[in-house]
Amino acid sequence: METVLSGIRSTGHLHLGNYFGALRNYIKMQDEYNCFFFIADLHSLTTHPHPDDFHSGVKTILTEYLASGLDPEKSAIFVQSDVPEIVELYVLLNMIAYKGELERTAAFKEKVRKNPENVNAGLLTYPVLMAADILVHRANKVPVGKDQEQHLEMARLLARRFNNLYGVELFPEPQAFNFGSDLVKVPGLDGSGKMGKSEGNGIYLFDDEKTIHKKVMKAVTDAGPVEQNSKMAEPVENLFTLLKIVSAPETVVQFKEAFNNCTIRYGDLKKQLATDICRHTLPIREKIEEIYKDEAFLQRVIKRGTEKARESASATLYEAKKAVGFRSF
Ligand code: TRP
């Protein structure tokens, strides 16, 4: 069985875009692959989060993923910093990662431009830590968005370089897991582009009904169709795309007809959309609340996940250190 690994940043909350997008596929993958899902808390240290908020950020993301259907019985669910083998492999990989190639990665250049006062070495070697995350489990497939493809390329490069330098076939080259047409693109509420974390654009899984209604009612539209069967502007099309994701097909048809014969009232469309979003998210929100309070459950999940992850990671690290030349006395 192939191994799939996905790293999750430990900042922010899950939104509908995550849920109906990649997460849907993660849930399915759990039955078909040997899955590792982890929270990349070490990576998030590059921006120096306040210590008082650090743990709750990790707990929040863990809770939201579990509430959405990641299953600790099927997958290894863990926190990066609980697996010291990752950090040890990171040190070994740092010796074969070159400053020039790290400086050339797009994400690094972007961060330097945005935060010139915090260009730390952890930021420069971010892709090396990510490579260690992946290679330590000898993962074959990594679901990544466009923005992470270059980092995955770096993981392949380091895998190849390590294997060549030490004459081993230890690391497989991890490939991007492309969901293709299975990946639903969820648009945002601000008129253009996909749903993300920016203000006014997204709906979080933990948003309550009132918040959901308020956000949807404020979504960008236009003045309405004036001609029969006219082309939809992007903001309106986006609302229809959302409606298709959460509502019954006949509801979509009904509003589409209203649009085509110019009788549509966007207020009605939004009310329906908000109601149907609530129907989907209510059970998840209830689970989030329940799991967040259940410290004993979270402890069990992390204990089991850490065990699975460390078992896999220590076997790889043993081989890597042997290849490099470490011997115990
Ligand atoms: N860099 C990834 C992101 O920002 C998160 C991440 C860290 C990751 N380690 C990983 C993703 C390993 C995949 C595999 O989204």
XYZ file of C-alpha atoms and ligand atoms in Angstrom:
344
model
C 0.000 0.000 0.000
C 1.339 3.426 -0.887
C 1.981 6.019 1.774
C 0.308 9.419 1.626
C 1.351 12.265 3.871
C -0.153 15.663 4.407
C 1.085 18.515 6.562
C -1.294 21.056 7.933
C -0.302 24.527 9.085
C -1.232 25.160 12.695
C -2.688 28.607 12.177
C -6.261 29.626 11.546
C -9.443 27.629 11.220
C -10.849 25.288 8.609
C -13.252 26.892 6.167
C -15.775 25.496 3.718
C -13.135 25.629 0.998
C -10.955 23.200 2.939
C -13.902 21.027 3.817
C -15.505 20.588 0.419
C -12.095 20.699 -1.285
C -9.077 18.709 -0.160
C -10.568 17.346 3.049
C -13.283 15.400 1.265
C -10.499 13.616 -0.586
C -8.450 13.024 2.558
C -11.423 11.276 4.138
C -11.668 8.911 1.174
C -7.912 8.369 0.966
C -7.895 6.929 4.462
C -9.356 3.681 3.120
C -7.006 3.409 0.179
C -3.606 4.457 1.488
C -1.362 4.291 4.477
C -2.072 7.856 5.621
C -0.104 10.263 7.784
C -1.713 13.569 8.712
C 0.210 15.927 10.917
C 0.126 19.456 12.218
C 3.224 21.391 11.230
C 3.705 23.336 14.431
C 7.483 23.680 14.028
C 6.972 25.328 10.661
C 4.689 27.899 12.192
C 7.493 29.053 14.532
C 9.079 31.000 11.670
C 6.659 33.841 12.397
C 7.166 33.740 16.198
C 3.600 33.115 17.418
C 2.990 34.120 21.037
C 3.638 31.168 23.411
C 0.239 31.685 25.045
C -1.559 31.080 21.737
C 0.693 28.377 20.352
C -0.888 25.284 21.893
C -4.466 26.396 21.408
C -3.741 26.918 17.700
C -2.601 23.303 17.405
C -5.544 22.034 19.449
C -8.021 23.966 17.336
C -6.761 22.595 14.043
C -6.545 19.055 15.409
C -10.113 19.289 16.697
C -11.467 20.644 13.436
C -9.809 17.940 11.372
C -11.119 15.204 13.650
C -14.615 16.721 13.601
C -14.496 16.779 9.796
C -13.772 13.071 9.549
C -10.077 12.318 9.845
C -10.114 8.978 11.596
C -7.412 8.138 14.155
C -8.177 4.434 13.735
C -7.352 4.541 10.045
C -4.619 7.178 9.849
C -1.654 8.333 11.864
C -2.681 11.745 13.161
C 0.078 13.552 15.020
C 1.862 16.784 15.835
C 5.209 17.410 14.145
C 7.035 18.482 17.318
C 6.119 15.193 19.031
C 8.292 13.333 16.531
C 11.951 14.257 17.201
C 13.087 11.962 14.368
C 11.833 14.612 11.933
C 14.173 17.202 13.423
C 17.102 14.810 13.339
C 16.550 14.029 9.671
C 16.193 17.765 9.052
C 19.725 18.262 10.385
C 21.096 15.580 8.075
C 19.257 17.018 5.071
C 20.458 20.539 5.879
C 23.990 19.373 5.092
C 23.052 18.628 1.494
C 20.722 21.585 0.933
C 22.452 24.595 -0.577
C 21.939 28.215 0.315
C 21.585 29.312 -3.297
C 18.810 26.899 -4.170
C 16.941 27.673 -0.941
C 17.172 31.399 -1.608
C 15.689 30.871 -5.043
C 12.402 29.325 -3.867
C 9.426 31.540 -4.607
C 7.887 31.245 -1.135
C 11.137 32.355 0.500
C 11.529 35.360 -1.794
C 7.945 36.346 -1.120
C 8.425 36.157 2.657
C 11.635 38.197 2.427
C 9.768 40.844 0.489
C 6.890 40.911 2.966
C 8.889 40.657 6.204
C 12.423 41.883 5.566
C 12.988 42.251 9.316
C 12.516 38.525 10.015
C 14.561 36.571 7.497
C 15.610 33.810 9.886
C 17.450 30.588 9.037
C 14.301 28.586 9.788
C 12.550 30.464 7.030
C 15.377 29.753 4.602
C 15.377 26.045 5.451
C 11.574 25.727 5.608
C 11.619 23.433 2.538
C 14.262 21.215 4.178
C 12.074 20.682 7.241
C 9.175 19.949 4.931
C 11.339 17.443 3.045
C 12.201 15.798 6.372
C 8.474 15.560 7.206
C 7.875 13.713 3.976
C 11.026 11.611 3.638
C 11.026 10.401 7.231
C 7.938 8.321 6.350
C 9.222 7.557 2.865
C 5.926 8.926 1.590
C 5.048 8.276 -2.050
C 2.329 10.844 -2.428
C 1.755 14.283 -0.987
C -1.419 16.247 -1.680
C -0.259 19.827 -2.162
C -1.666 23.006 -3.582
C 0.072 24.980 -6.334
C 1.917 27.084 -3.765
C 3.667 24.025 -2.324
C 4.747 22.343 -5.548
C 8.175 23.913 -5.517
C 8.707 22.669 -1.959
C 7.788 19.170 -3.032
C 10.276 19.456 -5.893
C 12.910 20.292 -3.270
C 11.959 17.148 -1.331
C 12.494 15.090 -4.486
C 15.821 16.780 -5.112
C 17.039 16.097 -1.576
C 15.832 12.484 -1.720
C 17.748 11.954 -4.943
C 20.822 13.736 -3.684
C 20.923 11.751 -0.439
C 20.449 8.441 -2.240
C 23.212 9.294 -4.743
C 25.691 10.679 -2.244
C 25.441 7.690 0.075
C 24.786 5.027 -2.543
C 21.475 3.900 -1.101
C 17.902 3.625 -2.295
C 16.410 4.810 0.919
C 14.071 7.601 -0.103
C 11.419 7.290 -2.797
C 10.779 10.537 -4.677
C 7.472 11.882 -3.397
C 4.946 12.827 -6.074
C 2.201 15.397 -5.874
C -1.165 13.809 -5.242
C -3.365 15.397 -7.796
C -7.057 15.079 -7.077
C -7.808 16.209 -10.620
C -11.501 16.572 -11.253
C -12.247 15.231 -7.756
C -11.089 18.496 -6.297
C -14.042 20.819 -5.851
C -13.019 24.454 -6.118
C -15.006 26.430 -3.601
C -15.342 30.140 -4.423
C -15.263 32.892 -1.803
C -17.996 35.365 -0.943
C -16.147 38.496 -2.011
C -16.836 38.210 -5.710
C -13.666 36.704 -7.098
C -11.288 33.855 -6.482
C -11.495 30.880 -4.183
C -12.451 30.703 -0.564
C -9.564 31.440 1.757
C -8.829 32.957 5.100
C -9.122 36.595 4.128
C -11.682 38.791 5.794
C -15.201 38.610 4.411
C -14.404 35.904 1.907
C -14.833 32.674 3.819
C -17.107 30.710 6.104
C -15.463 28.748 8.874
C -16.680 25.365 10.035
C -16.995 26.723 13.561
C -19.104 29.746 12.497
C -22.550 29.685 14.132
C -25.775 30.070 12.188
C -26.087 33.768 12.807
C -22.563 34.412 11.560
C -23.124 32.238 8.504
C -26.316 34.109 7.600
C -24.642 37.449 8.154
C -21.648 36.554 5.973
C -23.752 35.127 3.149
C -26.168 38.069 3.136
C -23.165 40.378 2.722
C -21.738 38.411 -0.221
C -20.958 40.467 -3.323
C -23.507 40.330 -6.186
C -24.472 42.733 -8.956
C -27.542 44.795 -9.890
C -29.306 41.710 -11.254
C -30.049 40.446 -14.770
C -31.881 42.833 -17.095
C -31.993 40.624 -20.144
C -33.292 37.068 -20.405
C -30.630 34.341 -20.375
C -27.797 36.801 -19.868
C -24.305 35.779 -18.854
C -23.686 35.712 -15.122
C -21.090 38.001 -13.606
C -18.418 36.199 -11.572
C -19.763 37.100 -8.091
C -23.206 35.721 -8.954
C -21.757 32.674 -10.621
C -19.788 32.043 -7.435
C -22.983 32.017 -5.369
C -24.455 29.490 -7.779
C -21.311 27.371 -7.490
C -21.722 27.366 -3.709
C -25.400 26.549 -4.073
C -24.513 23.553 -6.254
C -22.202 22.282 -3.534
C -24.623 22.515 -0.617
C -28.173 22.541 -2.014
C -30.519 20.078 -3.691
C -30.289 19.992 -7.525
C -33.895 21.185 -7.902
C -33.126 24.233 -5.790
C -30.267 25.138 -8.108
C -32.517 24.683 -11.160
C -35.212 26.849 -9.622
C -32.835 29.777 -8.985
C -31.171 29.325 -12.359
C -34.570 29.676 -14.030
C -35.346 32.726 -11.940
C -32.055 34.221 -13.061
C -32.730 33.415 -16.695
C -36.153 35.052 -16.692
C -34.959 37.987 -14.591
C -37.241 37.362 -11.622
C -34.454 36.340 -9.296
C -34.084 38.066 -5.951
C -30.560 37.682 -4.673
C -31.852 38.009 -1.108
C -33.840 34.776 -1.522
C -30.901 33.026 -3.108
C -28.649 34.047 -0.253
C -31.163 33.012 2.392
C -31.440 29.568 0.807
C -27.671 29.296 0.486
C -27.103 30.248 4.128
C -29.723 27.763 5.314
C -28.169 24.937 3.323
C -24.656 25.793 4.479
C -25.909 25.666 8.074
C -27.461 22.257 7.447
C -24.056 20.916 6.378
C -21.968 22.580 9.034
C -24.191 22.216 12.117
C -23.218 18.583 12.845
C -19.548 19.447 12.333
C -19.771 22.467 14.608
C -21.385 20.327 17.292
C -18.588 17.807 16.971
C -15.957 20.543 17.147
C -17.442 21.755 20.431
C -17.623 18.236 21.826
C -14.112 17.169 20.809
C -12.457 20.416 21.920
C -13.667 19.788 25.464
C -12.736 16.111 25.485
C -9.117 16.270 26.629
C -8.999 12.525 27.286
C -10.033 11.746 23.713
C -7.504 14.190 22.238
C -4.796 12.681 24.412
C -5.638 9.180 23.166
C -5.655 10.314 19.542
C -2.262 11.994 19.837
C -0.723 9.154 21.822
C -1.735 6.605 19.199
C -0.787 8.867 16.281
C 2.601 9.699 17.762
C 3.322 6.011 18.294
C 2.517 5.173 14.687
C 4.508 8.129 13.367
C 7.566 7.487 15.520
C 7.625 3.838 14.612
C 7.757 4.684 10.933
C 10.117 7.646 11.400
C 12.647 5.877 13.591
C 12.971 3.006 11.109
C 13.846 5.507 8.362
C 16.161 7.534 10.553
C 18.043 4.393 11.543
C 18.706 3.642 7.873
C 19.623 7.258 7.110
C 22.151 7.451 9.927
C 23.625 4.131 8.935
C 24.017 5.398 5.379
C 25.740 8.581 6.554
C 28.189 6.533 8.597
C 27.004 6.769 12.184
C 27.831 3.710 14.245
C 27.042 3.184 17.882
C 29.781 2.283 20.374
N 4.238 23.906 3.936
C 2.918 23.356 3.988
C 1.902 24.495 3.857
O 2.235 25.629 4.095
C 2.669 22.609 5.264
C 3.578 21.452 5.388
C 4.614 21.298 6.244
C 3.526 20.266 4.593
N 5.204 20.092 6.058
C 4.563 19.439 5.070
C 2.674 19.836 3.562
C 4.789 18.192 4.493
C 2.915 18.605 3.006
C 3.973 17.778 3.450
O 0.764 24.249 3.540
